[in-house]
PDB file of C-alpha atoms (C1' of nucleotides) in Angstrom:
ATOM      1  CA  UNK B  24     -68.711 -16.393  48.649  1.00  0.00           C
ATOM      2  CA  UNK B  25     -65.186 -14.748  48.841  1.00  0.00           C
ATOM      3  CA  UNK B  26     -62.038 -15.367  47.157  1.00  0.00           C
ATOM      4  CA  UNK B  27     -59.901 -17.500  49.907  1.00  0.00           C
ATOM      5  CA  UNK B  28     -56.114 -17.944  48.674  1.00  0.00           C
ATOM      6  CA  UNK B  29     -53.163 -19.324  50.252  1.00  0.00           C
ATOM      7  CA  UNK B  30     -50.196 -16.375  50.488  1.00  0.00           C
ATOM      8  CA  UNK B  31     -48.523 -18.894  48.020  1.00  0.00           C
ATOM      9  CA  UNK B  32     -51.955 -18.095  45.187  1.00  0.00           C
ATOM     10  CA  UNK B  33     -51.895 -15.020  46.203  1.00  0.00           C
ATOM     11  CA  UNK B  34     -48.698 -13.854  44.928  1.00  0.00           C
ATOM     12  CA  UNK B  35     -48.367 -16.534  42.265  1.00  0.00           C
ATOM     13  CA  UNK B  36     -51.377 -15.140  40.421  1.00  0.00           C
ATOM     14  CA  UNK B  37     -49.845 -11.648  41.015  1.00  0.00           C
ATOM     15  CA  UNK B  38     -47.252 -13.043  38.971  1.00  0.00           C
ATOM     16  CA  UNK B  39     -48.250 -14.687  36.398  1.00  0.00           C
ATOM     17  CA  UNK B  40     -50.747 -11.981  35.758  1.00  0.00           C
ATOM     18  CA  UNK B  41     -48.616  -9.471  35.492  1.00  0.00           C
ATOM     19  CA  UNK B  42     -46.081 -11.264  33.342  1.00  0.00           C
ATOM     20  CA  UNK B  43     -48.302 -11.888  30.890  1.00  0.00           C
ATOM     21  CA  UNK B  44     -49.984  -8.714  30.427  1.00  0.00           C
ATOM     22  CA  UNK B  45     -46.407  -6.878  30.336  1.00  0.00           C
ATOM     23  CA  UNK B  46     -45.428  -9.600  27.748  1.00  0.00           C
ATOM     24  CA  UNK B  47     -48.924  -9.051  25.955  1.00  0.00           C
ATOM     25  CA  UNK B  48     -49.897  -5.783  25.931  1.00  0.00           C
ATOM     26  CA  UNK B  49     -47.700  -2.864  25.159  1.00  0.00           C
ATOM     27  CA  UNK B  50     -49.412   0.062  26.824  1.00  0.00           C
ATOM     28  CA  UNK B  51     -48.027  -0.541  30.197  1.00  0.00           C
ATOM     29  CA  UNK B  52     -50.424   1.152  32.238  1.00  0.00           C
ATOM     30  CA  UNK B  53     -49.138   2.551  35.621  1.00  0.00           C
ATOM     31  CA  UNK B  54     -50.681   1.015  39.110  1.00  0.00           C
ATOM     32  CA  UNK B  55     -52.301   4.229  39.255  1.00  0.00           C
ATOM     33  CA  UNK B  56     -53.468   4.456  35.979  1.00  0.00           C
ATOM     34  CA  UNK B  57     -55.124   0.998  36.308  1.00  0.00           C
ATOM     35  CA  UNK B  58     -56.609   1.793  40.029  1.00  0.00           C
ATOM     36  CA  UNK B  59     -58.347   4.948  37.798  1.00  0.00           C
ATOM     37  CA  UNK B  60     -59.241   2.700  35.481  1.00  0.00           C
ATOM     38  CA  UNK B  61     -61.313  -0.440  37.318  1.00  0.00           C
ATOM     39  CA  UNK B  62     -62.807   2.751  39.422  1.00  0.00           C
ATOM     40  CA  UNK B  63     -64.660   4.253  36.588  1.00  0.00           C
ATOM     41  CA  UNK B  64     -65.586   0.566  35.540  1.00  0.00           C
ATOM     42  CA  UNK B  65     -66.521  -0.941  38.296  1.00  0.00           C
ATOM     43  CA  UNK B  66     -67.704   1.838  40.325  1.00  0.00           C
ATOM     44  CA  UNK B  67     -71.314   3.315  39.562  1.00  0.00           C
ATOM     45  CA  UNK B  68     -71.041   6.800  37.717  1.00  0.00           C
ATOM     46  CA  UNK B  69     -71.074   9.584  37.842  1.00  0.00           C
ATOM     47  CA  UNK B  70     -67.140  10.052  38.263  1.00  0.00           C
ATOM     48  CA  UNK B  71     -65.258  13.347  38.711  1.00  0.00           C
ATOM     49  CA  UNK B  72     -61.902  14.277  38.628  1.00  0.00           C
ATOM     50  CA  UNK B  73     -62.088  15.592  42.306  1.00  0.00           C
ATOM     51  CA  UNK B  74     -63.761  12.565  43.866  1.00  0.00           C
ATOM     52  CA  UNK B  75     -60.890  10.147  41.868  1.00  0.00           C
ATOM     53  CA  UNK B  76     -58.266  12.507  43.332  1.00  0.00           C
ATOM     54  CA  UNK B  77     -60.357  11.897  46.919  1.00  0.00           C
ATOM     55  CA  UNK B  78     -60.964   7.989  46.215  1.00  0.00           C
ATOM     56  CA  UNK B  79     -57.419   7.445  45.094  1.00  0.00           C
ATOM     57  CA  UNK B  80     -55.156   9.849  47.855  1.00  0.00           C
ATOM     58  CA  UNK B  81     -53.550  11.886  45.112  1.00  0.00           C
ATOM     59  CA  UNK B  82     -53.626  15.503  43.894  1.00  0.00           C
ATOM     60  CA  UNK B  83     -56.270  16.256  41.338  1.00  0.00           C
ATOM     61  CA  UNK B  84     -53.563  16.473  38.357  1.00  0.00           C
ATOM     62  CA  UNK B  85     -52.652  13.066  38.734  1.00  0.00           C
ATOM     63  CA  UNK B  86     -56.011  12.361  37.493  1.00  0.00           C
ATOM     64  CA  UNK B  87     -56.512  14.877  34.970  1.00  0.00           C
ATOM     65  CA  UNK B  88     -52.953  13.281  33.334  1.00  0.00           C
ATOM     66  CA  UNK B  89     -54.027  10.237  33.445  1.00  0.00           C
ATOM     67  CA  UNK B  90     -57.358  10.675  31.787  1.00  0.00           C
ATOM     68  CA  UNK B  91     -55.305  12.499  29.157  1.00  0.00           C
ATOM     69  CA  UNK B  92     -53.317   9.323  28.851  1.00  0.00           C
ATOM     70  CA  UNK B  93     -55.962   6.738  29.055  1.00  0.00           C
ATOM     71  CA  UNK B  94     -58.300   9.060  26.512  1.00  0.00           C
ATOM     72  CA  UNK B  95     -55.555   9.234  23.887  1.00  0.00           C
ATOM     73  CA  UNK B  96     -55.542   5.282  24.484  1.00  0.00           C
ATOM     74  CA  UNK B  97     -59.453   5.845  23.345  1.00  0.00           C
ATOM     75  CA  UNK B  98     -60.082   3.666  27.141  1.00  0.00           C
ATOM     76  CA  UNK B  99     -61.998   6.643  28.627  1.00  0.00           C
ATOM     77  CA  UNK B 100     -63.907   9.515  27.863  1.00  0.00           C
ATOM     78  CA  UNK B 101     -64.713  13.382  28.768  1.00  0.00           C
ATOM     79  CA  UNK B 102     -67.934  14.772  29.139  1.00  0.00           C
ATOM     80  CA  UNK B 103     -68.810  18.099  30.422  1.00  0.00           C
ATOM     81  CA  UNK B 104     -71.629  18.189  33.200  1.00  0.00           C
ATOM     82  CA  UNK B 105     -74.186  20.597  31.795  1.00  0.00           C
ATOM     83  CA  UNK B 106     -76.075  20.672  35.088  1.00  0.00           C
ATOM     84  CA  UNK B 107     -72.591  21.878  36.628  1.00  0.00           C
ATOM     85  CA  UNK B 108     -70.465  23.196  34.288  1.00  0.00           C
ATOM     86  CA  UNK B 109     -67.252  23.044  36.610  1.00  0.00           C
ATOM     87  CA  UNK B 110     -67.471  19.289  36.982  1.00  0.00           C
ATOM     88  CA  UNK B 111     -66.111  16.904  34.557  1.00  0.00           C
ATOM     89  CA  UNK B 112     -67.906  13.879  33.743  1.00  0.00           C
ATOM     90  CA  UNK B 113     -65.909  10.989  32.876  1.00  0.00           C
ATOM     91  CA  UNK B 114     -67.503   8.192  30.630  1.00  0.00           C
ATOM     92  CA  UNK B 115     -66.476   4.310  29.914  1.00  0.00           C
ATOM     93  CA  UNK B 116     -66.443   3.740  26.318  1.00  0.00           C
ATOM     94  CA  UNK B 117     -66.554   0.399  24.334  1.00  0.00           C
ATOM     95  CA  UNK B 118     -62.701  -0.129  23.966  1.00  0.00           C
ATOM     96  CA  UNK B 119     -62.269   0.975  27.825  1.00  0.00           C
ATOM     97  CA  UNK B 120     -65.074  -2.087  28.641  1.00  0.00           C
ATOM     98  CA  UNK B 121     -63.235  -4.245  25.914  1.00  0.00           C
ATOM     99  CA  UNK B 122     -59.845  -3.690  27.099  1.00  0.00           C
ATOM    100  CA  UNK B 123     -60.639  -4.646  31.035  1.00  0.00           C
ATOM    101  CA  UNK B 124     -63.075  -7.571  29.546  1.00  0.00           C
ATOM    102  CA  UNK B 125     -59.631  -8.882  28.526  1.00  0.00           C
ATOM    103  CA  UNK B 126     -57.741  -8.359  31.310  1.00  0.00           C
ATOM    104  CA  UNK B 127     -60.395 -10.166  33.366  1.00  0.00           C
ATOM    105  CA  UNK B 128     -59.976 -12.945  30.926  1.00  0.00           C
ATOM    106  CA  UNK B 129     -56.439 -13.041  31.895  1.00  0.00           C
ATOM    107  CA  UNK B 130     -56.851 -12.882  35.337  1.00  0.00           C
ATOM    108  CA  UNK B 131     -59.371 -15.677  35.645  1.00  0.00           C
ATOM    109  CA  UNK B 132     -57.142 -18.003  33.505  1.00  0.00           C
ATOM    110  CA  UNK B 133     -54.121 -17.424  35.290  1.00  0.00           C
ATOM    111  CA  UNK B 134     -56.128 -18.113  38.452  1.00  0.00           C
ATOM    112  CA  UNK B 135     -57.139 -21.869  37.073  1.00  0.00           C
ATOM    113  CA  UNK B 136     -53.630 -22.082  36.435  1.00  0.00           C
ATOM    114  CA  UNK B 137     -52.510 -21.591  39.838  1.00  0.00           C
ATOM    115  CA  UNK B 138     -51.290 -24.795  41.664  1.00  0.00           C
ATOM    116  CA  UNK B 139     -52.205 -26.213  45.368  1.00  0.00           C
TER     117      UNK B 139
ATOM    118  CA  UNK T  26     -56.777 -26.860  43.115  1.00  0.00           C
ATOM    119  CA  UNK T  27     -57.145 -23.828  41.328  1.00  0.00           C
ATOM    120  CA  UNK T  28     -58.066 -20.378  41.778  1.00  0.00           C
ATOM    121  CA  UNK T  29     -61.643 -20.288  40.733  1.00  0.00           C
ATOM    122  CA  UNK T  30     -63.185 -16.752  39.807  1.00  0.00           C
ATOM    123  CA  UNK T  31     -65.949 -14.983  38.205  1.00  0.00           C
ATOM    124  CA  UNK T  32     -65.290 -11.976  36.054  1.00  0.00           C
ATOM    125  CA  UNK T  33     -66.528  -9.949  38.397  1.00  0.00           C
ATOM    126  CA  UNK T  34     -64.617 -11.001  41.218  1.00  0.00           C
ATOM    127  CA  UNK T  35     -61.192 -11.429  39.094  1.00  0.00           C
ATOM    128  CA  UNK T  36     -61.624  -7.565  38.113  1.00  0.00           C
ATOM    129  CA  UNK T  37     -63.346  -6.438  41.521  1.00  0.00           C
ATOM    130  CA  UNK T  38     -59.687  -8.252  43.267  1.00  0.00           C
ATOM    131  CA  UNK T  39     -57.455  -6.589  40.780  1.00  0.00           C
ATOM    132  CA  UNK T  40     -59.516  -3.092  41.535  1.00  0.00           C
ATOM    133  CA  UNK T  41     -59.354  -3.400  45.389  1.00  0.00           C
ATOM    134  CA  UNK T  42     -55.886  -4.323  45.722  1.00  0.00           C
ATOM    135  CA  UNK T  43     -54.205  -1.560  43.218  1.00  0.00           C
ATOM    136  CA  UNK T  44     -56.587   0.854  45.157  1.00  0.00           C
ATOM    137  CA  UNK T  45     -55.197   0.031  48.321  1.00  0.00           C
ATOM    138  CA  UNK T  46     -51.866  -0.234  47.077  1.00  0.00           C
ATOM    139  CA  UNK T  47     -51.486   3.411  45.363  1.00  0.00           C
ATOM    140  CA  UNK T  48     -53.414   4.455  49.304  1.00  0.00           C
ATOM    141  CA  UNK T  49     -50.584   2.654  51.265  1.00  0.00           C
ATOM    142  CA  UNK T  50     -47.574   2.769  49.390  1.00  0.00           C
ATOM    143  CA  UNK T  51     -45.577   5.571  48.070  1.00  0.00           C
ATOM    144  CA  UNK T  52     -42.982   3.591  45.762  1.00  0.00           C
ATOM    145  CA  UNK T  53     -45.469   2.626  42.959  1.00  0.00           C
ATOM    146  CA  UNK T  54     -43.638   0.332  41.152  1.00  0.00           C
ATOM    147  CA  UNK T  55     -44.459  -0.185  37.461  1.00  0.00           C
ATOM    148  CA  UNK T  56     -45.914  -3.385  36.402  1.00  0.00           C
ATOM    149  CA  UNK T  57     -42.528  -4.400  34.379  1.00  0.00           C
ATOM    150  CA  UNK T  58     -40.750  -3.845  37.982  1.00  0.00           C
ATOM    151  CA  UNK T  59     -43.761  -5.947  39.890  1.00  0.00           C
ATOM    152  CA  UNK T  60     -43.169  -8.347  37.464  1.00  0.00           C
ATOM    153  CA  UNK T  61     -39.321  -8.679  37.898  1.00  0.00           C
ATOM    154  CA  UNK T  62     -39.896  -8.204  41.327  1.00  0.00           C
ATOM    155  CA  UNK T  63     -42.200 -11.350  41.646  1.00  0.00           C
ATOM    156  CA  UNK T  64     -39.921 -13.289  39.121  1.00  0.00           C
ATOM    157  CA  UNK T  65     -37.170 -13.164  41.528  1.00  0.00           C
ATOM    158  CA  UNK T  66     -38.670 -13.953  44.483  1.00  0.00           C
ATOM    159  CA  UNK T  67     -41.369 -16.779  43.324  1.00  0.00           C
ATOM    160  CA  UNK T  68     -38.999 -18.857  41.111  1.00  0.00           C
ATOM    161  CA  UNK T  69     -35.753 -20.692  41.583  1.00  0.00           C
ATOM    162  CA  UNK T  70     -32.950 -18.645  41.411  1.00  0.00           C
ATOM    163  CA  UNK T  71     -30.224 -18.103  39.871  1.00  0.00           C
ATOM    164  CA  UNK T  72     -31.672 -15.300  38.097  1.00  0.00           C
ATOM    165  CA  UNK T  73     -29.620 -13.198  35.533  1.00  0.00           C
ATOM    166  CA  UNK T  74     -30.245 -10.112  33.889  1.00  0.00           C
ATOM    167  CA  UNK T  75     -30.498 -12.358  30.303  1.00  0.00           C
ATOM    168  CA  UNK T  76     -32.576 -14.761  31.889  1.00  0.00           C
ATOM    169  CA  UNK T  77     -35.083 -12.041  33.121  1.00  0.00           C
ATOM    170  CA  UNK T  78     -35.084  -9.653  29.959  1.00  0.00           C
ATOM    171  CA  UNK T  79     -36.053 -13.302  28.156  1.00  0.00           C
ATOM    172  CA  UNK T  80     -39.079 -13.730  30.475  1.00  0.00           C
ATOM    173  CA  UNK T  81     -40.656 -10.853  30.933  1.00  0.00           C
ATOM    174  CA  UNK T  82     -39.792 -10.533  26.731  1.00  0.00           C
ATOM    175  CA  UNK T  83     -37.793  -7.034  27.239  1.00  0.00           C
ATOM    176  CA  UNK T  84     -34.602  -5.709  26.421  1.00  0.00           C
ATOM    177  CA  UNK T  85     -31.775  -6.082  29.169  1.00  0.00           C
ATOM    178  CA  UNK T  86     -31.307  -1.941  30.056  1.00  0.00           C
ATOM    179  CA  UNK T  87     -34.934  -2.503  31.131  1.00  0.00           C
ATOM    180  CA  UNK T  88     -34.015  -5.165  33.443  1.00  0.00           C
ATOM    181  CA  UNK T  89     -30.560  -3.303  34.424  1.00  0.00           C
ATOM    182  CA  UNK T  90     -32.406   0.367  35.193  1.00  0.00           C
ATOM    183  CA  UNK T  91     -35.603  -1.580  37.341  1.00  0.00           C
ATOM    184  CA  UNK T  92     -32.863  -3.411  39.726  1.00  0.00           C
ATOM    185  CA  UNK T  93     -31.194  -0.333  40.047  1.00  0.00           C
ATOM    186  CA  UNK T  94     -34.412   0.948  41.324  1.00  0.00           C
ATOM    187  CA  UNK T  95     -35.021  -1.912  43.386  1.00  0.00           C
ATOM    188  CA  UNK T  96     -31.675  -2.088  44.405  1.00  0.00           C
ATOM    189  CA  UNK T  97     -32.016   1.643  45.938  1.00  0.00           C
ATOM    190  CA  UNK T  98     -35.301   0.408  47.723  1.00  0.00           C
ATOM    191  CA  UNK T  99     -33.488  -2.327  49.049  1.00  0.00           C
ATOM    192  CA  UNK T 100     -35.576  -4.668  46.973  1.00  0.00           C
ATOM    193  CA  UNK T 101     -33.091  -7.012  45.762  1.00  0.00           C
ATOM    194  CA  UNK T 102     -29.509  -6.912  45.486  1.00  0.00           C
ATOM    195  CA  UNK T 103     -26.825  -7.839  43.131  1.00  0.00           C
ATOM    196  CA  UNK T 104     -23.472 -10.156  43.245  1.00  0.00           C
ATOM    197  CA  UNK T 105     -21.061 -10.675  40.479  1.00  0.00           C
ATOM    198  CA  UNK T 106     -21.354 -14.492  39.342  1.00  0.00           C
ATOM    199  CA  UNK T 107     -17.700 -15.424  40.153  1.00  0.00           C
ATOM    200  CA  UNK T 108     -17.708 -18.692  38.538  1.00  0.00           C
ATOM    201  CA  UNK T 109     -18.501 -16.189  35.443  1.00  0.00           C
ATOM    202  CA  UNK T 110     -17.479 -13.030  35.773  1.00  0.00           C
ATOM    203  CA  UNK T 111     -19.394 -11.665  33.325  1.00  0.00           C
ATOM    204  CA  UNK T 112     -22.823 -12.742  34.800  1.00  0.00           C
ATOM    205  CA  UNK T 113     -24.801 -10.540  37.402  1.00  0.00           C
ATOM    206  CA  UNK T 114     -26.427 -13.026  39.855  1.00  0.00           C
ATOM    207  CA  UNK T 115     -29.861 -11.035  41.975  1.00  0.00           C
ATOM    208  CA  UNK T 116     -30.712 -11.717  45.124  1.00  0.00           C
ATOM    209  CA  UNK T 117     -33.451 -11.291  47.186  1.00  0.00           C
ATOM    210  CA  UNK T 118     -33.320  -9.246  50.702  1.00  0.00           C
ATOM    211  CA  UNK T 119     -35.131  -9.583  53.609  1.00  0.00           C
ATOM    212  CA  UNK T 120     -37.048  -6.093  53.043  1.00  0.00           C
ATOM    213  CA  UNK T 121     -38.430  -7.122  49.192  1.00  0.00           C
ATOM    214  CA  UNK T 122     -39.293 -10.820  50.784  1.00  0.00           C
ATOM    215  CA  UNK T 123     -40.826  -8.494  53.658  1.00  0.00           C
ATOM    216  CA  UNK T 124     -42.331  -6.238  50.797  1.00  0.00           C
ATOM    217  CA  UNK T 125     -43.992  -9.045  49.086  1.00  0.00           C
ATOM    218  CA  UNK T 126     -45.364 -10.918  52.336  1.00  0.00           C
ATOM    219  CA  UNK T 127     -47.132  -7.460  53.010  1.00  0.00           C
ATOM    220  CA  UNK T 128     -48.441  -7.368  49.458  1.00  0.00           C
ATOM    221  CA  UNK T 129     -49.791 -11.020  49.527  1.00  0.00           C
ATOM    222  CA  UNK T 130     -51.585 -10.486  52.789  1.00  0.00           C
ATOM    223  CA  UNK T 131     -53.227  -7.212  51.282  1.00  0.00           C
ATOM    224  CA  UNK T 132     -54.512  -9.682  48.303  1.00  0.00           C
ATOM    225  CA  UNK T 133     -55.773 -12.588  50.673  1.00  0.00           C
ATOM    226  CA  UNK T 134     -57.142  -9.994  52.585  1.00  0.00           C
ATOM    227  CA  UNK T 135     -59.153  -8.333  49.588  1.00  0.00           C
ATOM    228  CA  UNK T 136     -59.967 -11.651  48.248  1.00  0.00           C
ATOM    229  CA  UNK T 137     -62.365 -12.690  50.981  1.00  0.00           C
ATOM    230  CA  UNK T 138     -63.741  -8.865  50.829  1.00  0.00           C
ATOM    231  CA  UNK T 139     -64.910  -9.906  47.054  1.00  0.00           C
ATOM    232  CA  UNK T 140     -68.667 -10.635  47.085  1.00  0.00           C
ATOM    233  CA  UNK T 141     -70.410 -13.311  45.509  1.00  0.00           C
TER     234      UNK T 141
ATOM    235  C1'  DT G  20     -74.487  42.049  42.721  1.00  0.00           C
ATOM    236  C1'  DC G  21     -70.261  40.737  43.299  1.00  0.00           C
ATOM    237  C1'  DA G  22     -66.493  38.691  46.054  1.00  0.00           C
ATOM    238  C1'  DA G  23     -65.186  34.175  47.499  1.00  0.00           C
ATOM    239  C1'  DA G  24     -65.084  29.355  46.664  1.00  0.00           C
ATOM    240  C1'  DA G  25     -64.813  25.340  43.726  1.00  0.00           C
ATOM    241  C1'  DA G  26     -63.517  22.352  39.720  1.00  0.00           C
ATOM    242  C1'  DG G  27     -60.577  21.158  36.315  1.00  0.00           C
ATOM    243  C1'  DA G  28     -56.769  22.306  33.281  1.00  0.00           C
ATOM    244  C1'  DA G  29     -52.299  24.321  32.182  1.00  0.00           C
ATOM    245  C1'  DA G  30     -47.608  25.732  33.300  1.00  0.00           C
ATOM    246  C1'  DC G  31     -43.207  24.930  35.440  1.00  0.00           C
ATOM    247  C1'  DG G  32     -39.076  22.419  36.585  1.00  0.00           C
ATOM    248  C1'  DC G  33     -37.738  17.984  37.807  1.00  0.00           C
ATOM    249  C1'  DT G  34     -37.353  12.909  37.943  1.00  0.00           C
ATOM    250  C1'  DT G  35     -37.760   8.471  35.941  1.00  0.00           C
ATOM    251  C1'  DG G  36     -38.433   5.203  32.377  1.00  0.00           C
ATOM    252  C1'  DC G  37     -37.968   4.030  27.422  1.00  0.00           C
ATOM    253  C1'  DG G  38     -35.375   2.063  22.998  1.00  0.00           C
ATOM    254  C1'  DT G  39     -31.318   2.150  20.413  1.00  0.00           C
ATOM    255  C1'  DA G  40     -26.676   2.123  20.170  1.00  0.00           C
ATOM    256  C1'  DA G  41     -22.160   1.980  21.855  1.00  0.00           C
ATOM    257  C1'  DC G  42     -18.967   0.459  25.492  1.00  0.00           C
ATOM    258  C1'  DG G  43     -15.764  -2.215  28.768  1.00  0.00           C
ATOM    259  C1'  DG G  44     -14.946  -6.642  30.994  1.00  0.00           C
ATOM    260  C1'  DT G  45     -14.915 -11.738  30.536  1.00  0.00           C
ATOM    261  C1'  DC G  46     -14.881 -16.195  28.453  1.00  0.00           C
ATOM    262  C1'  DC G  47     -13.892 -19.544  24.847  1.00  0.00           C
ATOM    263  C1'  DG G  48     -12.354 -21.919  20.527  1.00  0.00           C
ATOM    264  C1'  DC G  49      -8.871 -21.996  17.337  1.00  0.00           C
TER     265       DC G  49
ATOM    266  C1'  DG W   2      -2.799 -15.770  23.034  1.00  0.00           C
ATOM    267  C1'  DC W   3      -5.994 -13.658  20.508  1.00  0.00           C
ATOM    268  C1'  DG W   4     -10.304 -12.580  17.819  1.00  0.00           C
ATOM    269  C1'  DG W   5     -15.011 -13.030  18.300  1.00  0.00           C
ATOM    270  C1'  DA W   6     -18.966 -13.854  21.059  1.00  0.00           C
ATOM    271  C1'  DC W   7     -21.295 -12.842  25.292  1.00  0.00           C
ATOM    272  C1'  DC W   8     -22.965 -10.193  29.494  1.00  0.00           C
ATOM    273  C1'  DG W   9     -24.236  -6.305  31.830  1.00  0.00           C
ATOM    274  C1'  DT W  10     -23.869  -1.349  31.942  1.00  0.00           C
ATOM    275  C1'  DT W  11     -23.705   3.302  30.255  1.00  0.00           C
ATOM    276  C1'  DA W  12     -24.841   7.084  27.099  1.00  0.00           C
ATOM    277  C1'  DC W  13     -28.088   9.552  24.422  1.00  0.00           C
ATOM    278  C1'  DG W  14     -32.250  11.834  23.132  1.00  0.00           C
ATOM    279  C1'  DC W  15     -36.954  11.521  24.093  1.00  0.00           C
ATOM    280  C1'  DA W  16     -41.537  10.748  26.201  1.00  0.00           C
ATOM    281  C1'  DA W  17     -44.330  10.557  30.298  1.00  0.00           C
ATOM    282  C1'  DG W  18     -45.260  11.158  35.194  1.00  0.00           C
ATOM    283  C1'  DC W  19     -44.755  13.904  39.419  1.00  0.00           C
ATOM    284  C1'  DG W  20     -45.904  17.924  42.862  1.00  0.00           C
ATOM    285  C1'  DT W  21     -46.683  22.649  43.262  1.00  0.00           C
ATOM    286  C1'  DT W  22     -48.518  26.620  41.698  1.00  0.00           C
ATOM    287  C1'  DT W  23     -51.273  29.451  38.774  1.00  0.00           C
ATOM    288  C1'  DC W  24     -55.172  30.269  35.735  1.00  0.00           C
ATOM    289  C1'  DT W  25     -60.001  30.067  33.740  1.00  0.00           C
ATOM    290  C1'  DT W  26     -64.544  29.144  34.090  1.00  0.00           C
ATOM    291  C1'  DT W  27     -68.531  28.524  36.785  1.00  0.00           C
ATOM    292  C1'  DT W  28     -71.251  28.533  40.851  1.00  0.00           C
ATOM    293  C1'  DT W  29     -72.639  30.144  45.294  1.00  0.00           C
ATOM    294  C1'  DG W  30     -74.361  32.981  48.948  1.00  0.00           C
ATOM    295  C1'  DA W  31     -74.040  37.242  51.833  1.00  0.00           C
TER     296       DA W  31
END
DNA sequence: TCAAAAAGAAACGCTTGCGTAACGGTCCGC
DNA sequence: GCGGACCGTTACGCAAGCGTTTCTTTTTGA
């Protein structure tokens, strides 16, 4: 069953959503950031830098900064693909699964929360 | 009535419609300017620079710098309150209330792509 | 076998956003 | 009318992101 909203919803759970987590949480991830992010989530694995860059429409440092950013965060992780040693292999770790757990939370809540 | 969603489809939304966004649209606001953005547009104005730095729970050069980057977008504008000079009143333009009618079809439009 | 291709990272110069602090207008109470 | 409070902006030094280009390592295939 899909998500049916009202262009009023829609943007009012945009909102709210995003008020919150700017008022909540400090790390103030970038759209792109995030769009990296719920990829290597919610995506099956195996994830490379290249096929973010493709998935995403940006140049392949783009991604390799903002694994950088979101691995100092401790929200993803690095792994070197032994059967190709070029490729990087990026991994979801507990506090990346915790920390979108979360924002789902949020999400969902804000959603009940919506009028009409 | 509310916006009823399961975890996966709250997250699986959020996913599709940052996705498509970073595709589509060049600007890539941050979430504090999508949030001041939406602010302005989804509740009764008058809106100050005060009044939004209290909301979103930031300091006011954060507000000041995001409308000026709005402002050069054509996002919102901004009027000197002349019943108090030293108030900044924002105002919405037709391009951000175009902006935003864009962006809430692209949700509605993802939402009924979410399975389940 | 060895040159070309591929993947990711690093380097470069630039732009933009941040927090703190200081600054000019404007209003108000005494 | 004037000192203090208030509002928004600007200045400052800094951190982070960008696109382009270059580099290193590894794989491929002629």
């Amino acid at each position: 069953m899909p998500v049916e909203l009202t262009p009023s919803q829609a943007l009012g759970l945009w909102h709210t959503v995003s008020l919150e987590q700017v008022r909540v949480d400090g790390r103030d991830l970038t759209l792109r950031q995030m769009a990296i992010l719920l990829q290597i989530y919610l995506v099956p694995p195996p994830h490379t830098v290249r096929g973010l860059a493709a998935t995403l429409g940006v140049t392949k440092p783009v991604i390799t900064r903002a694994l950088d950013t979101m691995g100092a965060l401790g929200l993803v992780d690095r792994v070197r693909d032994e059967r190709d040693r070029r490729n990087v292999v990026i991994k979801r770790t507990v506090d990346g699964a915790l920390y979108l757990e979360k924002f789902g939370d949020l999400i969902i809540d804000q959603g009940r929360k919506q009028p009409k």
